[in-house]
PDB file of N, CA and C in Angstrom:
ATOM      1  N   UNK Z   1       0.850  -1.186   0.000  1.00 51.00           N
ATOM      2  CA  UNK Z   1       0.000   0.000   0.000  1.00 51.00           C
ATOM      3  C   UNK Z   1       0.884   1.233   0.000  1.00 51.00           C
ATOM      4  N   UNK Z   2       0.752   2.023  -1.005  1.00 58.00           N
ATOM      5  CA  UNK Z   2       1.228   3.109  -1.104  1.00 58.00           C
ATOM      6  C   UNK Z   2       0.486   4.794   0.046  1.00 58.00           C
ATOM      7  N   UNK Z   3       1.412   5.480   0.553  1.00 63.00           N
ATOM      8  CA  UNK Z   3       1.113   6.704   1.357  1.00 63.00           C
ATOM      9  C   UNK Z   3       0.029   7.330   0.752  1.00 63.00           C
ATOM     10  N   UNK Z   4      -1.142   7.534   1.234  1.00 70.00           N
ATOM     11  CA  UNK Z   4      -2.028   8.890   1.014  1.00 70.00           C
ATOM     12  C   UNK Z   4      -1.433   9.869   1.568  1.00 70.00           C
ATOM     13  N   UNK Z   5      -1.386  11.129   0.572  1.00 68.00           N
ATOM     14  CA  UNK Z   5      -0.882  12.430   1.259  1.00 68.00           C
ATOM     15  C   UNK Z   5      -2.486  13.299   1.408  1.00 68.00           C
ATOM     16  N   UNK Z   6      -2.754  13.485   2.414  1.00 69.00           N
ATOM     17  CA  UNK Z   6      -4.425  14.896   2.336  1.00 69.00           C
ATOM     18  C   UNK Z   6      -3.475  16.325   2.746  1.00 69.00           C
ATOM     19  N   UNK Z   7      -3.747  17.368   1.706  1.00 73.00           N
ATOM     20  CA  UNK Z   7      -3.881  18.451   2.392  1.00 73.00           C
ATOM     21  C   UNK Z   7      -4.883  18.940   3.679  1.00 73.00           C
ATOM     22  N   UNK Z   8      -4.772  19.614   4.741  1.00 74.00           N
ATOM     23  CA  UNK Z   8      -5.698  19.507   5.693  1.00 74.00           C
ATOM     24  C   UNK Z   8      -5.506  20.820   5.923  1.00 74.00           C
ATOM     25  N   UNK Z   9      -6.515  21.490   6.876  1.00 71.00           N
ATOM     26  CA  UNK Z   9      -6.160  22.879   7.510  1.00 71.00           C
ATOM     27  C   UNK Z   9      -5.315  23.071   8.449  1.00 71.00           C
ATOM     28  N   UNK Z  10      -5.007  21.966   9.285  1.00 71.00           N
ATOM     29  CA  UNK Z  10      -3.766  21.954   9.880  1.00 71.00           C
ATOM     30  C   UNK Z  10      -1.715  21.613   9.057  1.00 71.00           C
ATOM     31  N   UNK Z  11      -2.081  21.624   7.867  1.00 76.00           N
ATOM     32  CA  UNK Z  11      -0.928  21.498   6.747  1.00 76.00           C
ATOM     33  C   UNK Z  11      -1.184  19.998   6.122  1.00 76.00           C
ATOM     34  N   UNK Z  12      -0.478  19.416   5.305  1.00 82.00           N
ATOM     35  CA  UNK Z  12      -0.611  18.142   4.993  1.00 82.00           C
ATOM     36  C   UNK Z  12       0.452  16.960   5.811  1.00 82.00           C
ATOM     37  N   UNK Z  13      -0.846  16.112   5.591  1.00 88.00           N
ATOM     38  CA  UNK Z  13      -0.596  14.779   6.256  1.00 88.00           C
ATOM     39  C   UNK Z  13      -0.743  13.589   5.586  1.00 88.00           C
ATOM     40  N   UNK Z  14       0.138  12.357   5.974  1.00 88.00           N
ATOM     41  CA  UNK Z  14       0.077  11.363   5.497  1.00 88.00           C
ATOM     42  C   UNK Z  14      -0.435  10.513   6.038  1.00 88.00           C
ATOM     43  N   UNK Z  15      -1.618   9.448   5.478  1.00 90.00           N
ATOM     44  CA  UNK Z  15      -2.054   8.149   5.673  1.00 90.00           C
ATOM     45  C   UNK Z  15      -1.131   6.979   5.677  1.00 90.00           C
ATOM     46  N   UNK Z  16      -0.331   6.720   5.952  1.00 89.00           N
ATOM     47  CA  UNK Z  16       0.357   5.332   5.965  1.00 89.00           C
ATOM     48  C   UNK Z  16       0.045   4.067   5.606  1.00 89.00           C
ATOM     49  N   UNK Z  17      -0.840   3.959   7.103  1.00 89.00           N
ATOM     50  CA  UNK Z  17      -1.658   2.768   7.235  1.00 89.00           C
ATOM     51  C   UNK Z  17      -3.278   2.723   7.318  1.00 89.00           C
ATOM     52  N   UNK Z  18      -4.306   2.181   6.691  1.00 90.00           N
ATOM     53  CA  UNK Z  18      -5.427   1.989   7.094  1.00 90.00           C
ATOM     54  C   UNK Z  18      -5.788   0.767   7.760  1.00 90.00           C
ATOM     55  N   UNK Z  19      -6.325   1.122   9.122  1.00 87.00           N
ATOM     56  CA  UNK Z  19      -6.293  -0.243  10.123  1.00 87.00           C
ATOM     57  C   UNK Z  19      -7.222  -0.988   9.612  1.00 87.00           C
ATOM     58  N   UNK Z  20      -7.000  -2.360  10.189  1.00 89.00           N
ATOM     59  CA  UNK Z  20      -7.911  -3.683   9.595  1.00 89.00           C
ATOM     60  C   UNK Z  20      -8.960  -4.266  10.319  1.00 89.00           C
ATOM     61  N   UNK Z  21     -10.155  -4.696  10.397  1.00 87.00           N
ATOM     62  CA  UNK Z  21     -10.587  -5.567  11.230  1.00 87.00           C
ATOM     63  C   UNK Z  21     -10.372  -6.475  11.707  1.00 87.00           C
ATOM     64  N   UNK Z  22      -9.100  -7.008  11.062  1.00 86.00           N
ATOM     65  CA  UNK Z  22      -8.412  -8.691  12.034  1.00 86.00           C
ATOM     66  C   UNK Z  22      -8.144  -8.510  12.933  1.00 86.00           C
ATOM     67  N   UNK Z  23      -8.542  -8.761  14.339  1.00 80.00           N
ATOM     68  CA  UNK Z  23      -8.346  -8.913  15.508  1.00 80.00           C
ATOM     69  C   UNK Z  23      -6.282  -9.140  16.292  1.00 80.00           C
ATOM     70  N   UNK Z  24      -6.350 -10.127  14.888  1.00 84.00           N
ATOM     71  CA  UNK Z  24      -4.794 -10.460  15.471  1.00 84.00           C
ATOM     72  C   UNK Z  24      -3.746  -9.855  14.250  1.00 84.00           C
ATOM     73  N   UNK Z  25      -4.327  -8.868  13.442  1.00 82.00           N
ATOM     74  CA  UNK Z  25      -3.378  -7.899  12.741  1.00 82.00           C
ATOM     75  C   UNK Z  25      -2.749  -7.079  13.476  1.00 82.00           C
ATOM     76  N   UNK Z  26      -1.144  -6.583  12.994  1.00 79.00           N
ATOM     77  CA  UNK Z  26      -0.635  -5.729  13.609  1.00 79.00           C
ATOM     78  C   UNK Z  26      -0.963  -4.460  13.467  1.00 79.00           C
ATOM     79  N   UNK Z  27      -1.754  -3.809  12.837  1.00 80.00           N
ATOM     80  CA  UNK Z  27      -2.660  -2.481  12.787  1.00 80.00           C
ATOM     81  C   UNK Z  27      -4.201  -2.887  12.397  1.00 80.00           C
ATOM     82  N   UNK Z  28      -4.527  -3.326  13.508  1.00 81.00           N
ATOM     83  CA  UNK Z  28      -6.169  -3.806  13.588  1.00 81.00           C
ATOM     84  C   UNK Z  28      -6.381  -2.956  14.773  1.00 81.00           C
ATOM     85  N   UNK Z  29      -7.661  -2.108  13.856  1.00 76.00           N
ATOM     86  CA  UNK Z  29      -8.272  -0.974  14.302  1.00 76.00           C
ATOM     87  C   UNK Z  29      -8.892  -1.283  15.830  1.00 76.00           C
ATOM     88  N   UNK Z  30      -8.802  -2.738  16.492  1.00 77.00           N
ATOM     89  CA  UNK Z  30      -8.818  -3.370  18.232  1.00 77.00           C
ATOM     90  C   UNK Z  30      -8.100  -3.180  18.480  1.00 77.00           C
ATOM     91  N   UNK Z  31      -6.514  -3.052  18.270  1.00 79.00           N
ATOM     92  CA  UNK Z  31      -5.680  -3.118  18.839  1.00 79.00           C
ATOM     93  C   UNK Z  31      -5.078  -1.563  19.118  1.00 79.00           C
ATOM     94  N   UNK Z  32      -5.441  -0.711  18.012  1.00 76.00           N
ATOM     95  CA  UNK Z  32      -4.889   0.741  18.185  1.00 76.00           C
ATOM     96  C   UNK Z  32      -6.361   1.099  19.356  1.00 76.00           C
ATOM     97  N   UNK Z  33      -7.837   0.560  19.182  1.00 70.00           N
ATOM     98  CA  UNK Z  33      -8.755   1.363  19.935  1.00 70.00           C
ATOM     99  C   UNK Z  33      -8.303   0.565  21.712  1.00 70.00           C
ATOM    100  N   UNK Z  34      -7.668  -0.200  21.614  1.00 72.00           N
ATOM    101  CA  UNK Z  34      -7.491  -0.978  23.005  1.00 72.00           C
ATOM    102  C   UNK Z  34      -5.889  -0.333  23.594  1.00 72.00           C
ATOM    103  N   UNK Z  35      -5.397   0.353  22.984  1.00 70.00           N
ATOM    104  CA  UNK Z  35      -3.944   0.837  23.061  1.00 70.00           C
ATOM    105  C   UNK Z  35      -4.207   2.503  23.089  1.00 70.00           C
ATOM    106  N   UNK Z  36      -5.092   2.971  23.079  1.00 70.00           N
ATOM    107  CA  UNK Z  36      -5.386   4.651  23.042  1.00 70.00           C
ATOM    108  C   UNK Z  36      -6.347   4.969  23.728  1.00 70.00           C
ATOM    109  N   UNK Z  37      -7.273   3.690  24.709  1.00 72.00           N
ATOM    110  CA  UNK Z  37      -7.911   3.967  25.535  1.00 72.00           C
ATOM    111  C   UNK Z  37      -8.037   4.781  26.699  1.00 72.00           C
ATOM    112  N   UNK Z  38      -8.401   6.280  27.220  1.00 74.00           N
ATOM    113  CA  UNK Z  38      -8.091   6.703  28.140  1.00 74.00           C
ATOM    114  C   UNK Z  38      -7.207   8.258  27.092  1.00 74.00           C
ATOM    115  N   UNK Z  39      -6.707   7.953  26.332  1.00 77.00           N
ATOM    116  CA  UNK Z  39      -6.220   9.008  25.403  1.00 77.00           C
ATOM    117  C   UNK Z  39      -6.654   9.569  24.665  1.00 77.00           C
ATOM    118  N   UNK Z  40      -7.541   8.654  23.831  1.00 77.00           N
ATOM    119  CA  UNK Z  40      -8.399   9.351  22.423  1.00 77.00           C
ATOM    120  C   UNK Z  40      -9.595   9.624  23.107  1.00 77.00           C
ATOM    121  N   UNK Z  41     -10.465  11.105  22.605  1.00 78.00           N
ATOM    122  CA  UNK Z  41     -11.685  11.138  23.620  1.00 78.00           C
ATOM    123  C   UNK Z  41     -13.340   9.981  23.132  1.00 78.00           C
ATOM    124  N   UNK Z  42     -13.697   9.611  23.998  1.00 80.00           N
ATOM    125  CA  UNK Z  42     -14.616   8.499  23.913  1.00 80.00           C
ATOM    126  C   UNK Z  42     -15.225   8.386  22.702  1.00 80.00           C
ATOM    127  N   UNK Z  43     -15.926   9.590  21.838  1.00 88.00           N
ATOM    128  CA  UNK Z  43     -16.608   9.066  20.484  1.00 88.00           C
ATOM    129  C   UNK Z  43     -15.460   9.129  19.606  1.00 88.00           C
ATOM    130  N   UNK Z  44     -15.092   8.968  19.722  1.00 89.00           N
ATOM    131  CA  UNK Z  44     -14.028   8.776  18.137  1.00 89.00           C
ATOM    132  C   UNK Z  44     -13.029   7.814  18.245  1.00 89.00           C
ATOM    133  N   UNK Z  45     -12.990   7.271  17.043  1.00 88.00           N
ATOM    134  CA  UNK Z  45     -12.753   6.051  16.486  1.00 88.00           C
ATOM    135  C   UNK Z  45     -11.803   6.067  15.905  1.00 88.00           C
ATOM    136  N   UNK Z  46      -9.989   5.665  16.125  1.00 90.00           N
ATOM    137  CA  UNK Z  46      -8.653   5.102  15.101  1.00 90.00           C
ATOM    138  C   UNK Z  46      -9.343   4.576  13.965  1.00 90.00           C
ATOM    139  N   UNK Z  47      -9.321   5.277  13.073  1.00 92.00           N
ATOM    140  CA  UNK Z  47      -9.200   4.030  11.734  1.00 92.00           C
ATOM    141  C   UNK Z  47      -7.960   4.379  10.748  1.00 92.00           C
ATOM    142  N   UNK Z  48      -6.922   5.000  10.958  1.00 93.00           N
ATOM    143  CA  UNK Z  48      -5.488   5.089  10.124  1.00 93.00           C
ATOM    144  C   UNK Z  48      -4.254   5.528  10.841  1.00 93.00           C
ATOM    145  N   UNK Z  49      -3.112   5.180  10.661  1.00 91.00           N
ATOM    146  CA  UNK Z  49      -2.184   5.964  11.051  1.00 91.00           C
ATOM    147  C   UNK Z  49      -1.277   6.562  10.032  1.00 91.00           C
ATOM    148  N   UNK Z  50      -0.295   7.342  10.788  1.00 91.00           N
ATOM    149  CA  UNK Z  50       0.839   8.158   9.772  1.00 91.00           C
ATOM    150  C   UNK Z  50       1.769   7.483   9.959  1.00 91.00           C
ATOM    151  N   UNK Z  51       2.954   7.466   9.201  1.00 90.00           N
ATOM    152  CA  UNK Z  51       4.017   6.864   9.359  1.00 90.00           C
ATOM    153  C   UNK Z  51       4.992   7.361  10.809  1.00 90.00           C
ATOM    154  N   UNK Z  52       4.413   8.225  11.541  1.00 89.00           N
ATOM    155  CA  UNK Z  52       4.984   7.828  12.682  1.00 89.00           C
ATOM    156  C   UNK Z  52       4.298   7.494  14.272  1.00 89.00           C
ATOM    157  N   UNK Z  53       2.987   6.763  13.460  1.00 88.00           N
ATOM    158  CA  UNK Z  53       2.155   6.236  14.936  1.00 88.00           C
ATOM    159  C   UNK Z  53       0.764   7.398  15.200  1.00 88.00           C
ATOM    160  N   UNK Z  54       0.295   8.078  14.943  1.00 91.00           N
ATOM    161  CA  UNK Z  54      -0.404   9.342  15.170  1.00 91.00           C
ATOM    162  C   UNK Z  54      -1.569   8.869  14.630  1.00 91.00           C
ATOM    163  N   UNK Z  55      -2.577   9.128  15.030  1.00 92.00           N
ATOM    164  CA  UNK Z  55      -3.812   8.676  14.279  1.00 92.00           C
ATOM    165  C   UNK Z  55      -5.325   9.475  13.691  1.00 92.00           C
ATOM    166  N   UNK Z  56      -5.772   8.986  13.044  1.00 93.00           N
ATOM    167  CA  UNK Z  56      -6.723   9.715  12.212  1.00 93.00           C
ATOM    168  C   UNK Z  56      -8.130   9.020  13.178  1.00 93.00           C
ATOM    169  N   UNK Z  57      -8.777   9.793  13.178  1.00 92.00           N
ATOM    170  CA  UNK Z  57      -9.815   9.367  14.402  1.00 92.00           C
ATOM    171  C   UNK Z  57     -11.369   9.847  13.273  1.00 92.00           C
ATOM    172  N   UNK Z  58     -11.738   9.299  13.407  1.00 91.00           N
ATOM    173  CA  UNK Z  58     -13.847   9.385  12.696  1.00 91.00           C
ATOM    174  C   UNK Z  58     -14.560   9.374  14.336  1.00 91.00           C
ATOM    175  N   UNK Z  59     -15.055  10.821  14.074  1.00 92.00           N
ATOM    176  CA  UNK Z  59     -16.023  11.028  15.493  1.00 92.00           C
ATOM    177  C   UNK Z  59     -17.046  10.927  15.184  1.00 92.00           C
ATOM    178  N   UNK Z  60     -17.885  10.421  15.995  1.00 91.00           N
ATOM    179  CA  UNK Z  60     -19.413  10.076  15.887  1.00 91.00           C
ATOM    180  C   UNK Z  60     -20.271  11.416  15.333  1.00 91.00           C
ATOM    181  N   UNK Z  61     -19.876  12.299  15.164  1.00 89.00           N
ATOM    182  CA  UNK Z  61     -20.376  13.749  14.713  1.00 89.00           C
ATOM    183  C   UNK Z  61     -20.000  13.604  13.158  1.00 89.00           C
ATOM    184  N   UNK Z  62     -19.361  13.047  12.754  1.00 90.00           N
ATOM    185  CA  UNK Z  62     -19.127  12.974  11.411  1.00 90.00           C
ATOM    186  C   UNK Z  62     -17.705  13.556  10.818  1.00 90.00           C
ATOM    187  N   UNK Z  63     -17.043  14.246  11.827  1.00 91.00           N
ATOM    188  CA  UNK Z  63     -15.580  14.728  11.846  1.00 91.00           C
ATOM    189  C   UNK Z  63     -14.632  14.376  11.521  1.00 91.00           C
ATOM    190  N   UNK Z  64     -13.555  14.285  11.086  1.00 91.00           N
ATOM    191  CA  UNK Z  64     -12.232  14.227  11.038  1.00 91.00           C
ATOM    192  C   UNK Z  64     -11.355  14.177  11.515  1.00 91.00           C
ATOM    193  N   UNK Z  65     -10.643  13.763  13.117  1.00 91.00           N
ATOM    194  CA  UNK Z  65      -9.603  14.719  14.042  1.00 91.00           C
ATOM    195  C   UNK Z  65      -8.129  13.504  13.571  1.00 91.00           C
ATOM    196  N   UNK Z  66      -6.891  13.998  13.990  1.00 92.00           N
ATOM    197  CA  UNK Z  66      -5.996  13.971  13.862  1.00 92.00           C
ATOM    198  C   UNK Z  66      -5.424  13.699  15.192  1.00 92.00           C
ATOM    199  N   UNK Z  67      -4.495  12.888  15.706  1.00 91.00           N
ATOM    200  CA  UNK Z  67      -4.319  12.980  16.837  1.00 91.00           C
ATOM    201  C   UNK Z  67      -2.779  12.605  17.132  1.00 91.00           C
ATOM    202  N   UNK Z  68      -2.139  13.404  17.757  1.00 89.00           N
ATOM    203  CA  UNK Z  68      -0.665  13.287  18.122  1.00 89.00           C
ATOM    204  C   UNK Z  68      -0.069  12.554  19.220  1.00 89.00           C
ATOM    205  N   UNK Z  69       0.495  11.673  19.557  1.00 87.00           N
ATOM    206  CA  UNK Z  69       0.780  10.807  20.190  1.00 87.00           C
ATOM    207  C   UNK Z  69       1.748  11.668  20.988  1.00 87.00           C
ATOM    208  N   UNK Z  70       2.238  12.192  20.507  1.00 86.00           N
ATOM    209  CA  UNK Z  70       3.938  12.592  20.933  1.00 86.00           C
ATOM    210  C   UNK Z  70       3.279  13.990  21.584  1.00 86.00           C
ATOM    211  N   UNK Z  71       2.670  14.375  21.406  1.00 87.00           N
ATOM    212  CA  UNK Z  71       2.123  16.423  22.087  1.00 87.00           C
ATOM    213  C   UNK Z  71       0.570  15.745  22.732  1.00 87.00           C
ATOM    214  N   UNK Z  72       0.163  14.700  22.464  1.00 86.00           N
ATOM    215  CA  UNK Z  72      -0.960  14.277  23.189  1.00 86.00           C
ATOM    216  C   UNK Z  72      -2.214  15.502  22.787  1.00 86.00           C
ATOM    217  N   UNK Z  73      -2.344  16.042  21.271  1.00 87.00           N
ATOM    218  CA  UNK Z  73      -2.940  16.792  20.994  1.00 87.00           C
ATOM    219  C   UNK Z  73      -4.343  16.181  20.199  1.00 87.00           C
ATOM    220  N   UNK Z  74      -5.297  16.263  20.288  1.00 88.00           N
ATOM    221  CA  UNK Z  74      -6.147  16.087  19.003  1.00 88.00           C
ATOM    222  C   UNK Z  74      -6.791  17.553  18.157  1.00 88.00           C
ATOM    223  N   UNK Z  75      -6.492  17.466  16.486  1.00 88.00           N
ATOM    224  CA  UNK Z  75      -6.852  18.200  15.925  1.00 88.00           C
ATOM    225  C   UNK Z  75      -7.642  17.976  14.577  1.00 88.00           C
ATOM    226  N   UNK Z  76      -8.761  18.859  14.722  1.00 88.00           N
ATOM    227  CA  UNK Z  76      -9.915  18.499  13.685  1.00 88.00           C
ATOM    228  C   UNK Z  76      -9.720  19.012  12.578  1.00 88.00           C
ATOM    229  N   UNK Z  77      -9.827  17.943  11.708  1.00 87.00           N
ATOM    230  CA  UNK Z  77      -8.746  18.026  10.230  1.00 87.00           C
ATOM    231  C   UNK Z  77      -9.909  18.493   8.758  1.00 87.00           C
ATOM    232  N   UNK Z  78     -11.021  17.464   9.185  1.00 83.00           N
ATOM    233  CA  UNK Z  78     -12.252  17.809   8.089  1.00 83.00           C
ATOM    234  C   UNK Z  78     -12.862  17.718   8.329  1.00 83.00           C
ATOM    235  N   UNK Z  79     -14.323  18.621   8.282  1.00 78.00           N
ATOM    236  CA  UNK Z  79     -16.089  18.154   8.546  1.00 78.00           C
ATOM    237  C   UNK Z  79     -16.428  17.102   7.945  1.00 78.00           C
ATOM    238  N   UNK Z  80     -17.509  16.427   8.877  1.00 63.00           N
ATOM    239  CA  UNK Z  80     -18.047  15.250   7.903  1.00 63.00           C
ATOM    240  C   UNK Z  80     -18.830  15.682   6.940  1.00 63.00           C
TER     241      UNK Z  80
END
């Protein structure tokens, strides 16, 4: 799988990875939501990362956020 690049309003970003539903994949979207528990805020949902771990989150509002592992920031990237 080749990088998605999105321009965003926060500058552009890369898709890396899109997580999987296999339970016992190494980027299965259980394992990033069971590993960011307590970090990511409750409606929103990992479904990608960047090539350095950071994740793209789908909020139950229909949103977009972005979320930084390393600054522990989340930032809302596109309206649904």
């Amino acid at each position: 799988l080749e990088c998605v690049y999105m321009p965003t309003q926060v500058g552009p970003l890369v898709v890396a990875q899109f997580l999987s539903l296999a339970k016992d994949d190494e980027y299965s979207l259980f394992r990033s939501f069971d590993g960011t528990r307590g970090m990511v805020p409750r409606k929103q949902l990992p479904f990608a990362e960047d090539p350095g771990g950071n994740l793209f989150l789908l909020s139950t509002d229909g949103k977009v956020y972005f979320y930084n592992h390393e600054d522990d920031v989340t930032l809302p990237i596109c309206e649904g």
